CSV table of C-alpha atoms in Angstrom, one decimal:
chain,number,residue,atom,x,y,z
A,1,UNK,CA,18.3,126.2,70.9
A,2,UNK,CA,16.8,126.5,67.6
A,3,UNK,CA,18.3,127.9,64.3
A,4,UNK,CA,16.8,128.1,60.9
A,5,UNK,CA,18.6,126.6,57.8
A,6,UNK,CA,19.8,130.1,56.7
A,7,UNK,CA,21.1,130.8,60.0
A,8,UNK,CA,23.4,127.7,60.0
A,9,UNK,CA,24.4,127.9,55.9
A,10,UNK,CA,25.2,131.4,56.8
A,11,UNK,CA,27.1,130.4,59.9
A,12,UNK,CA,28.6,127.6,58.0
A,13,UNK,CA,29.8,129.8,54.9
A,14,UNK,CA,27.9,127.5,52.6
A,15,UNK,CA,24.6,127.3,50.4
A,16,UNK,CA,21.7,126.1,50.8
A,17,UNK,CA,19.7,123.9,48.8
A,18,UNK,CA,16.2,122.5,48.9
A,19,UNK,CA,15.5,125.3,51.3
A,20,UNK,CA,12.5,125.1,53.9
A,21,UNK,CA,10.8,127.1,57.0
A,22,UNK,CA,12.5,123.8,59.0
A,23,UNK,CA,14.1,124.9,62.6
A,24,UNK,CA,17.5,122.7,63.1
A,25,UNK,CA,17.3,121.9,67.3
A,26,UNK,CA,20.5,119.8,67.4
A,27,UNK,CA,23.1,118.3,65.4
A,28,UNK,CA,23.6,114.5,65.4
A,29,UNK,CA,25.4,111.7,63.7
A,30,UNK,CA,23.9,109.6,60.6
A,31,UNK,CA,22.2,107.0,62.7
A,32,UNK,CA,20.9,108.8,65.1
A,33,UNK,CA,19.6,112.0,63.8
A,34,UNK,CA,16.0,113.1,64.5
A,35,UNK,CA,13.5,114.5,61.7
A,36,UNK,CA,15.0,118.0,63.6
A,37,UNK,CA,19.0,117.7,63.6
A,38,UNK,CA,21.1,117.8,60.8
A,39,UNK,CA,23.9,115.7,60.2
A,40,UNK,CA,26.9,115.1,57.7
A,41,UNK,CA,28.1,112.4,55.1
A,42,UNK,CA,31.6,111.9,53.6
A,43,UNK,CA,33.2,109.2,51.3
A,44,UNK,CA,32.2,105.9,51.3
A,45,UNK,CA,28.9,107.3,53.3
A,46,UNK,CA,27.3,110.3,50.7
A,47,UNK,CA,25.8,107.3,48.8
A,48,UNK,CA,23.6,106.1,51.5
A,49,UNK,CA,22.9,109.3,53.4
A,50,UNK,CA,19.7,109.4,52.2
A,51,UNK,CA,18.4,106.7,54.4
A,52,UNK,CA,19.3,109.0,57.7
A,53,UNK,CA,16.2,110.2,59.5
A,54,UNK,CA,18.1,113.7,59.4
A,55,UNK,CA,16.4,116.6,59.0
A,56,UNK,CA,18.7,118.4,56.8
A,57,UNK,CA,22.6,117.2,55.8
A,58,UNK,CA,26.0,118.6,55.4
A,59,UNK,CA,27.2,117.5,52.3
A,60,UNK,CA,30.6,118.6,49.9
A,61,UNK,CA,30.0,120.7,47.0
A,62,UNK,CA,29.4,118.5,43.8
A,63,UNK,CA,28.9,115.1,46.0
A,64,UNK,CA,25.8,113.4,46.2
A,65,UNK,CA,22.2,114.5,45.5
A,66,UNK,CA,19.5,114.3,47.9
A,67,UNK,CA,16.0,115.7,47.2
A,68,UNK,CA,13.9,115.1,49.9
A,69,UNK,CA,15.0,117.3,52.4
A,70,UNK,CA,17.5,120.6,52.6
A,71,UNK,CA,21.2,120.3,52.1
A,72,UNK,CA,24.0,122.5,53.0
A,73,UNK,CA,27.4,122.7,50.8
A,74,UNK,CA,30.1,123.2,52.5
A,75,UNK,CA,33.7,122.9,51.3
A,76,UNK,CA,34.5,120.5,54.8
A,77,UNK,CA,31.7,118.7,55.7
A,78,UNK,CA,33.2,117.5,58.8
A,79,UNK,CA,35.3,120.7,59.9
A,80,UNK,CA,31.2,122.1,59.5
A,81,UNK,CA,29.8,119.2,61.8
A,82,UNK,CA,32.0,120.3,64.2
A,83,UNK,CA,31.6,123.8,64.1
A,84,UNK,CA,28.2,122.9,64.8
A,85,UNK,CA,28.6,120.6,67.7
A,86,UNK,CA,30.4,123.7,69.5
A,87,UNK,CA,27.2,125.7,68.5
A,88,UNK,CA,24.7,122.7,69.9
A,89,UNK,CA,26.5,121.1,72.5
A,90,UNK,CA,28.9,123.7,73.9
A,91,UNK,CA,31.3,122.5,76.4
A,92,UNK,CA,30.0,122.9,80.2
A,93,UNK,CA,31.5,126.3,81.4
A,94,UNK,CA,33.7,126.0,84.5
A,95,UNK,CA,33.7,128.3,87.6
A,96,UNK,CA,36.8,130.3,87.8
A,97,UNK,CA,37.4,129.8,91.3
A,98,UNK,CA,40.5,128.4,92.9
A,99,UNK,CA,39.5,125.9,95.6
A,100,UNK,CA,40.4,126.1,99.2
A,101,UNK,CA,41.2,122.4,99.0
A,102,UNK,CA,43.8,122.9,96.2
A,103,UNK,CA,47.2,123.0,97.4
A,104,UNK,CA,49.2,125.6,96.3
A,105,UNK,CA,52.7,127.0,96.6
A,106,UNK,CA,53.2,130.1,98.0
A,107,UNK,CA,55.4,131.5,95.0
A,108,UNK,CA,53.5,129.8,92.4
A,109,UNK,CA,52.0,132.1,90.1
A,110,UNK,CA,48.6,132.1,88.6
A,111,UNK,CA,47.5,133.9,85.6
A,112,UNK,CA,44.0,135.6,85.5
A,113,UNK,CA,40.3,133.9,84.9
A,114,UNK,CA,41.7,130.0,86.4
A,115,UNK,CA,40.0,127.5,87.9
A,116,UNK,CA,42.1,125.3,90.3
A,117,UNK,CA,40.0,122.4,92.0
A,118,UNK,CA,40.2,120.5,94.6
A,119,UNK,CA,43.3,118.6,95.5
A,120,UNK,CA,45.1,120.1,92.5
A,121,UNK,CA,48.4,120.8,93.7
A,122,UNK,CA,50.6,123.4,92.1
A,123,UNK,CA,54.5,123.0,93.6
A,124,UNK,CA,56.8,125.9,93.8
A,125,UNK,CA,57.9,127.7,91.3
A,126,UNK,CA,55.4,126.7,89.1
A,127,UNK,CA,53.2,129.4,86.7
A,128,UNK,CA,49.9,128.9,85.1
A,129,UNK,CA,48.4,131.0,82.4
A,130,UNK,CA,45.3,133.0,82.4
A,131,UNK,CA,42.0,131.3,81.7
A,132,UNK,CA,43.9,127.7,82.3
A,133,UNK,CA,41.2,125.1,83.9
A,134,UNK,CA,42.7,122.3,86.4
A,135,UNK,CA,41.1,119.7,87.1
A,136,UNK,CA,41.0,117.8,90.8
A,137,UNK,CA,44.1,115.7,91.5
A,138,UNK,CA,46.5,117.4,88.7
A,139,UNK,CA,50.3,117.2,89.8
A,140,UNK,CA,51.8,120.5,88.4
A,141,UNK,CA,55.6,120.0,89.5
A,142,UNK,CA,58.1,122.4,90.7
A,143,UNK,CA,59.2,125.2,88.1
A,144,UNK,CA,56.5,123.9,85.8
A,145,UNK,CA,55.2,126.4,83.0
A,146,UNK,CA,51.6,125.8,82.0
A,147,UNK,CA,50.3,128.3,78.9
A,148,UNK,CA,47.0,130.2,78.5
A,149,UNK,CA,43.9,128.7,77.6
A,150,UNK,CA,45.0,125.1,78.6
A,151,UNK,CA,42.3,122.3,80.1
A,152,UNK,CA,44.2,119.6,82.3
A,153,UNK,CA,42.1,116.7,83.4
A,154,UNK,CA,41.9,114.9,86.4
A,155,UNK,CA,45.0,112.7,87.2
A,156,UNK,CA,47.6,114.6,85.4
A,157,UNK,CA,51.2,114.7,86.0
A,158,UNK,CA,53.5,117.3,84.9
A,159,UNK,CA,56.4,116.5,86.2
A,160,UNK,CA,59.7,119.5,87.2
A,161,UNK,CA,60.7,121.8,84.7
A,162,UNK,CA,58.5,121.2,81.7
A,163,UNK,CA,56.3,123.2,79.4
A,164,UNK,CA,52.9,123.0,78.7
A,165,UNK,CA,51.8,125.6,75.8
A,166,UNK,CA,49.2,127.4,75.4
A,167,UNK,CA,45.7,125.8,74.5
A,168,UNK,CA,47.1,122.5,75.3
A,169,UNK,CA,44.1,119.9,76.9
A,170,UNK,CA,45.9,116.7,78.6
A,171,UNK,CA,43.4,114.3,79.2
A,172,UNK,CA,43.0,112.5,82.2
A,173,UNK,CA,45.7,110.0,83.4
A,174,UNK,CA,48.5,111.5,81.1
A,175,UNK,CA,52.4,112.1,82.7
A,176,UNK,CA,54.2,114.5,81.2
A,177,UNK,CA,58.1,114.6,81.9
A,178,UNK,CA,58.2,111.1,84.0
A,179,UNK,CA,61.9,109.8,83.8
A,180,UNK,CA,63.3,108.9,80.4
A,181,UNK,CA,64.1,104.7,80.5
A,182,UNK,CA,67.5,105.5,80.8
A,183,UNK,CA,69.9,102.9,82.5
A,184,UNK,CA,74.0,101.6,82.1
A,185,UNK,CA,74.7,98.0,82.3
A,186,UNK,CA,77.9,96.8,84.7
A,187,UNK,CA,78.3,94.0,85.7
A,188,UNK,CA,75.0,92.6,85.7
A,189,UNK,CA,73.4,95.5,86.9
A,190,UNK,CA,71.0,98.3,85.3
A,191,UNK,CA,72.5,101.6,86.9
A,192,UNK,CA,70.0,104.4,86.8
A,193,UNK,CA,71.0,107.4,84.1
A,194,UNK,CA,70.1,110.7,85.7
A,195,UNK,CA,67.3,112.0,83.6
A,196,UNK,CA,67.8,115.9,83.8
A,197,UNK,CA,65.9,117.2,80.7
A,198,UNK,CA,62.6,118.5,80.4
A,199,UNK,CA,59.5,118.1,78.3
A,200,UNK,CA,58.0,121.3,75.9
A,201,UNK,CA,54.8,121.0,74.6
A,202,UNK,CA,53.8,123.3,72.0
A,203,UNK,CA,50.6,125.2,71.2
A,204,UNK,CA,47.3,123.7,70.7
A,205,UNK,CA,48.9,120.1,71.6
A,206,UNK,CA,46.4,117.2,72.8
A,207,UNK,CA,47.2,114.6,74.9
A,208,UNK,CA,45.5,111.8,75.5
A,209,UNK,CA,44.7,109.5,78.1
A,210,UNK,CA,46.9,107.7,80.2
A,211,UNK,CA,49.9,108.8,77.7
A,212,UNK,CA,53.4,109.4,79.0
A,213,UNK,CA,56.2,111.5,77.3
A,214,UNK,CA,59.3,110.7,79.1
A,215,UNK,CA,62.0,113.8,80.1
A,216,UNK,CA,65.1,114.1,78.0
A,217,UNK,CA,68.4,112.6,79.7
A,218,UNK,CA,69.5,116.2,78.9
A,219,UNK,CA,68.0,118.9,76.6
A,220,UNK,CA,64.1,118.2,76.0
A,221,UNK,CA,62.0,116.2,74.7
A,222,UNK,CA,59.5,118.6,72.4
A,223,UNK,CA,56.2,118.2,70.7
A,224,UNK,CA,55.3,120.4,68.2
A,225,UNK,CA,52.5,123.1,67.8
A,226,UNK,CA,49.5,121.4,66.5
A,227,UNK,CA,50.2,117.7,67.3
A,228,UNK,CA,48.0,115.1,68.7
A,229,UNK,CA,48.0,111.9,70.5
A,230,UNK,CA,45.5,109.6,71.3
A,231,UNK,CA,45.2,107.5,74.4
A,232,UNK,CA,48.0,104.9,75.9
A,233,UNK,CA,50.7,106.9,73.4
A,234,UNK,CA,54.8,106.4,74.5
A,235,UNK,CA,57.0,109.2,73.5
A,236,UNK,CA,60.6,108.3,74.6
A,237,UNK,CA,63.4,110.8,75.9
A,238,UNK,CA,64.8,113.4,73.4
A,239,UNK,CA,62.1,112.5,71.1
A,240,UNK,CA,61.8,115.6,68.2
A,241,UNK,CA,58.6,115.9,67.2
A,242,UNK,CA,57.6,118.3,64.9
A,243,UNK,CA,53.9,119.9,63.9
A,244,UNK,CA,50.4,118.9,63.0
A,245,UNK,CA,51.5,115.0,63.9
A,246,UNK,CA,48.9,112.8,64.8
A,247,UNK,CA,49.5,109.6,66.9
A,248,UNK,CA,46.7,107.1,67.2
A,249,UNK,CA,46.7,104.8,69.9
A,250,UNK,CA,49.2,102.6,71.6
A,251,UNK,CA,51.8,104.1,69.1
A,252,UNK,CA,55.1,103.8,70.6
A,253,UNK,CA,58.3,106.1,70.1
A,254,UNK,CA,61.6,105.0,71.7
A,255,UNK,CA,64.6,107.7,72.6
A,256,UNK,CA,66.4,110.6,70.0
A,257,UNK,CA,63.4,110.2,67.1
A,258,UNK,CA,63.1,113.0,64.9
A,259,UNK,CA,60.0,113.6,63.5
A,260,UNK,CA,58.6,115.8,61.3
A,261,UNK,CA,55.4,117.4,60.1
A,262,UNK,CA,52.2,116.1,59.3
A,263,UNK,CA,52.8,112.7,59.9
A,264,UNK,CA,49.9,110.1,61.0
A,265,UNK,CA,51.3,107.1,62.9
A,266,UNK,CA,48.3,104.4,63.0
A,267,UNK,CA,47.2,102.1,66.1
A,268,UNK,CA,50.1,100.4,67.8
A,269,UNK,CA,52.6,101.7,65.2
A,270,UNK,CA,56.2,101.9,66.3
A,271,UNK,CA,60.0,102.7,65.5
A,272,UNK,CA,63.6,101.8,66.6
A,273,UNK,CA,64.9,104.8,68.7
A,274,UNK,CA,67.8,107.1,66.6
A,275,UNK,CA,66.3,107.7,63.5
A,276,UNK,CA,64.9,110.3,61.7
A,277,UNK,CA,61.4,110.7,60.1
A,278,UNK,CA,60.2,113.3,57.2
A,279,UNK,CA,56.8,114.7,56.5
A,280,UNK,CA,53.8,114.4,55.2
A,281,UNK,CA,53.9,110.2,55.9
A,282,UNK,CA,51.5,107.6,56.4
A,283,UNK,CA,52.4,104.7,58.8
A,284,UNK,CA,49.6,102.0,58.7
A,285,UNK,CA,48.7,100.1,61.8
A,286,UNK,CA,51.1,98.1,63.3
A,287,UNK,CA,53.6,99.3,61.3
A,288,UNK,CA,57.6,98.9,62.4
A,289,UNK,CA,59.8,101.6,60.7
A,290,UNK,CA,63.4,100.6,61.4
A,291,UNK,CA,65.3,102.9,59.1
A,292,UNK,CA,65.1,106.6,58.1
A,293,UNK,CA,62.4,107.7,56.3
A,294,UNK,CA,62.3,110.5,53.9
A,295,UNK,CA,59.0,112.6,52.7
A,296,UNK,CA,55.3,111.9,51.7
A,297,UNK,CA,55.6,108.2,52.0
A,298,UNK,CA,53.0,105.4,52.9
A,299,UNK,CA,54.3,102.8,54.8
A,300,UNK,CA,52.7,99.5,56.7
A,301,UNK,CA,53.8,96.0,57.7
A,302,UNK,CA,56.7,94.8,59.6
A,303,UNK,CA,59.9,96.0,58.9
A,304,UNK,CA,58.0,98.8,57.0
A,305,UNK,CA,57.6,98.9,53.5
A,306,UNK,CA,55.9,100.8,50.8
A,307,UNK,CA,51.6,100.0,51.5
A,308,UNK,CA,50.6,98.8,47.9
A,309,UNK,CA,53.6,96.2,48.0
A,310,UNK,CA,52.3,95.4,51.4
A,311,UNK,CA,48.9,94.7,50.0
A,312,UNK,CA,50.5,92.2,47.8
A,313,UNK,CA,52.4,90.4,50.0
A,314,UNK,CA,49.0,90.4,52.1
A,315,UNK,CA,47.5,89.2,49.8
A,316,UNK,CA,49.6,86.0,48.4
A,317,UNK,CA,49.8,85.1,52.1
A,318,UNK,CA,46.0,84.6,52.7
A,319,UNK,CA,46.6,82.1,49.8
A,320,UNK,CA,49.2,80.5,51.5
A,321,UNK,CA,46.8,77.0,52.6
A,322,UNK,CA,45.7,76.5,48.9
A,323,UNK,CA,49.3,77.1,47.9
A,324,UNK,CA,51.0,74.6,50.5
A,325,UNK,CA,48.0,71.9,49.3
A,326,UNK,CA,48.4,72.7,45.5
A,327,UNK,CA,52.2,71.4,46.8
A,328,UNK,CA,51.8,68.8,48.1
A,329,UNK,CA,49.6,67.7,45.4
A,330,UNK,CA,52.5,68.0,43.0
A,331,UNK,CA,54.8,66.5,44.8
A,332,UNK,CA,52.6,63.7,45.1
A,333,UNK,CA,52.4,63.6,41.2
A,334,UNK,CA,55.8,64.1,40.8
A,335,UNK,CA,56.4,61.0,43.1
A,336,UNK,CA,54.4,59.1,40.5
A,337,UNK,CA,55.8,59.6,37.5
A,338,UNK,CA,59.2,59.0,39.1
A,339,UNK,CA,57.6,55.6,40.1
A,340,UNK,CA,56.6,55.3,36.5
A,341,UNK,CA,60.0,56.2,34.7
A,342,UNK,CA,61.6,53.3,37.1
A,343,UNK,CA,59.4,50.9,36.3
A,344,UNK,CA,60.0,51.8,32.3
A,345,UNK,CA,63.7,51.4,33.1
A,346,UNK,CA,63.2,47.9,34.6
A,347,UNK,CA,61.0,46.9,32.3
A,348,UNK,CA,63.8,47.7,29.4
């Protein structure tokens, strides 16, 4: 495929500057564009864009300034980039066929324009939406509801009763609905808690590899429309999460959170279970939130605490050597002079 510079500003809603009879033939990143793709630069990267062996660049109105080859202003460089990456590198088209090897039930229903492969197995009761793709050895469980539009890799479980939205993907590995970690304590022994809630999943939820969102004891466990979570992700039962969240990886969510809006938990963040979470935060890496937390907060460390003060304590520690030997010095000096006063006072 080839597209001329005012094909893709056009396509792109941008302008063009520096303009040139140049054909784009791919889209790449920074480092690896050819004198024939174009590629994008953000913050802290507009400044040294210039030494990419691009072709042309997507940059942000009013940033940077390049003159030695096309740019193209956009108001998102990287909502462009990928716009053009579905142009470029469209996703490999699926047959719509449902494979003889793919086990389903008799009264499972199937929406219109799906593709069911082999050793998929669809249990009874169970519906999936038109133009859904499933992927070889998916588990959809018994009553299951599965939206429109959905992609479900290989490996998935969906496990009795829950809801899968529409335009979901659940990448491969991921169990939706296994049993919430439920268990009651007598005398000396765990006793298994019937786990007889669900899992909903909203619209245009991802899920990532090898996650696992555990069934509510009772009720459901919901994820709201919009939200997405990276690979190895926990979501406890009767977990309330809201929209637009996004969980990076090995981010782990014990039972009865509530969680809002437009919240971005960083690598292996966590919480303690029964508390309640706002929008519009920021939860650093590793962070531990044990307490409520209200709105448009940004938290790291452990137990959680505002990120600047954070950064201080962050940074006295790594000063913590040169502390413990400045001391020891002075209590070295200090040992002195107290030898020195005593030997005044004998010598009175």
């Amino acid at each position: 495929m080839e597209k001329t510079l005012q094909e893709l500003a056009a396509l792109l809603h941008g302008t063009l500057e520096n303009g040139s009879d140049l054909k784009i033939t791919g889209v790449n990143g920074l480092a690896e564009a050819g004198p024939t793709e174009i590629s994008f630069a953000v913050q802290p990267y507009v400044e040294v864009c210039g030494k990419s062996r691009a072709g042309a660049m997507i940059l942000a109105h009013g940033e940077g300034e390049l003159k030695d080859r096309p740019v193209i202003r956009v108001e998102n460089p990287r909502e462009a980039f990928a716009e053009l990456l579905e142009l470029f590198r469209p996703r490999e088209e699926m047959e719509r066929v449902i494979s003889p090897l793919a086990c389903i039930a008799a009264d499972a229903r199937i929406g219109k324009n799906v593709a069911v492969m082999p050793f998929a197995v669809i249990d009874k009761g169970a519906e999936v939406g038109d133009n859904t793709v499933i992927y070889p050895h998916v588990y959809v469980g018994r009553h299951v509801r599965v939206g429109s539009d959905c992609i479900i890799y290989p490996n998935v479980t969906i496990r009795e009763n829950c809801v899968v939205g529409n335009r979901d993907i659940l990448q491969a590995g991921c169990v939706i609905g296994g049993d919430g970690f439920g268990f009651v304590t007598m005398n000396g022994r765990h006793n298994k808690v019937l786990q007889t809630g669900n899992v909903v999943l909203g619209d245009d939820v991802e899920i990532g590899c090898n996650t696992c969102i555990d069934r509510a004891t009772v009720d459901s466990t919901i994820v709201g429309n919009g939200t997405k979570m990276d690979n190895l992700v926990h979501l406890g039962h009767n977990d309330v999460v809201g929209e637009n969240n996004l969980f990076v990886a090995l981010v782990g969510i014990p039972g009865s959170v509530h969680i809002g809006n437009n919240n971005t938990f960083g690598g292996q963040a966590a919480t303690v279970g029964h508390i309640t979470i706002g929008n519009n935060n920021t939860f650093a890496g590793r962070c531990g939130v044990i307490n409520n937390v209200g709105d448009n907060q940004v938290l790291a460390g452990f137990p959680s605490m505002p990120h600047l003060e954070w950064l201080r304590q962050q940074s006295k520690l790594r000063k913590i050597t040169e502390i413990t030997k400045n001391m020891k010095e002075l209590k070295k000096q200090m040992a002195a002079l107290e030898a020195q006063l005593e030997s005044a006072k004998e010598g009175k």
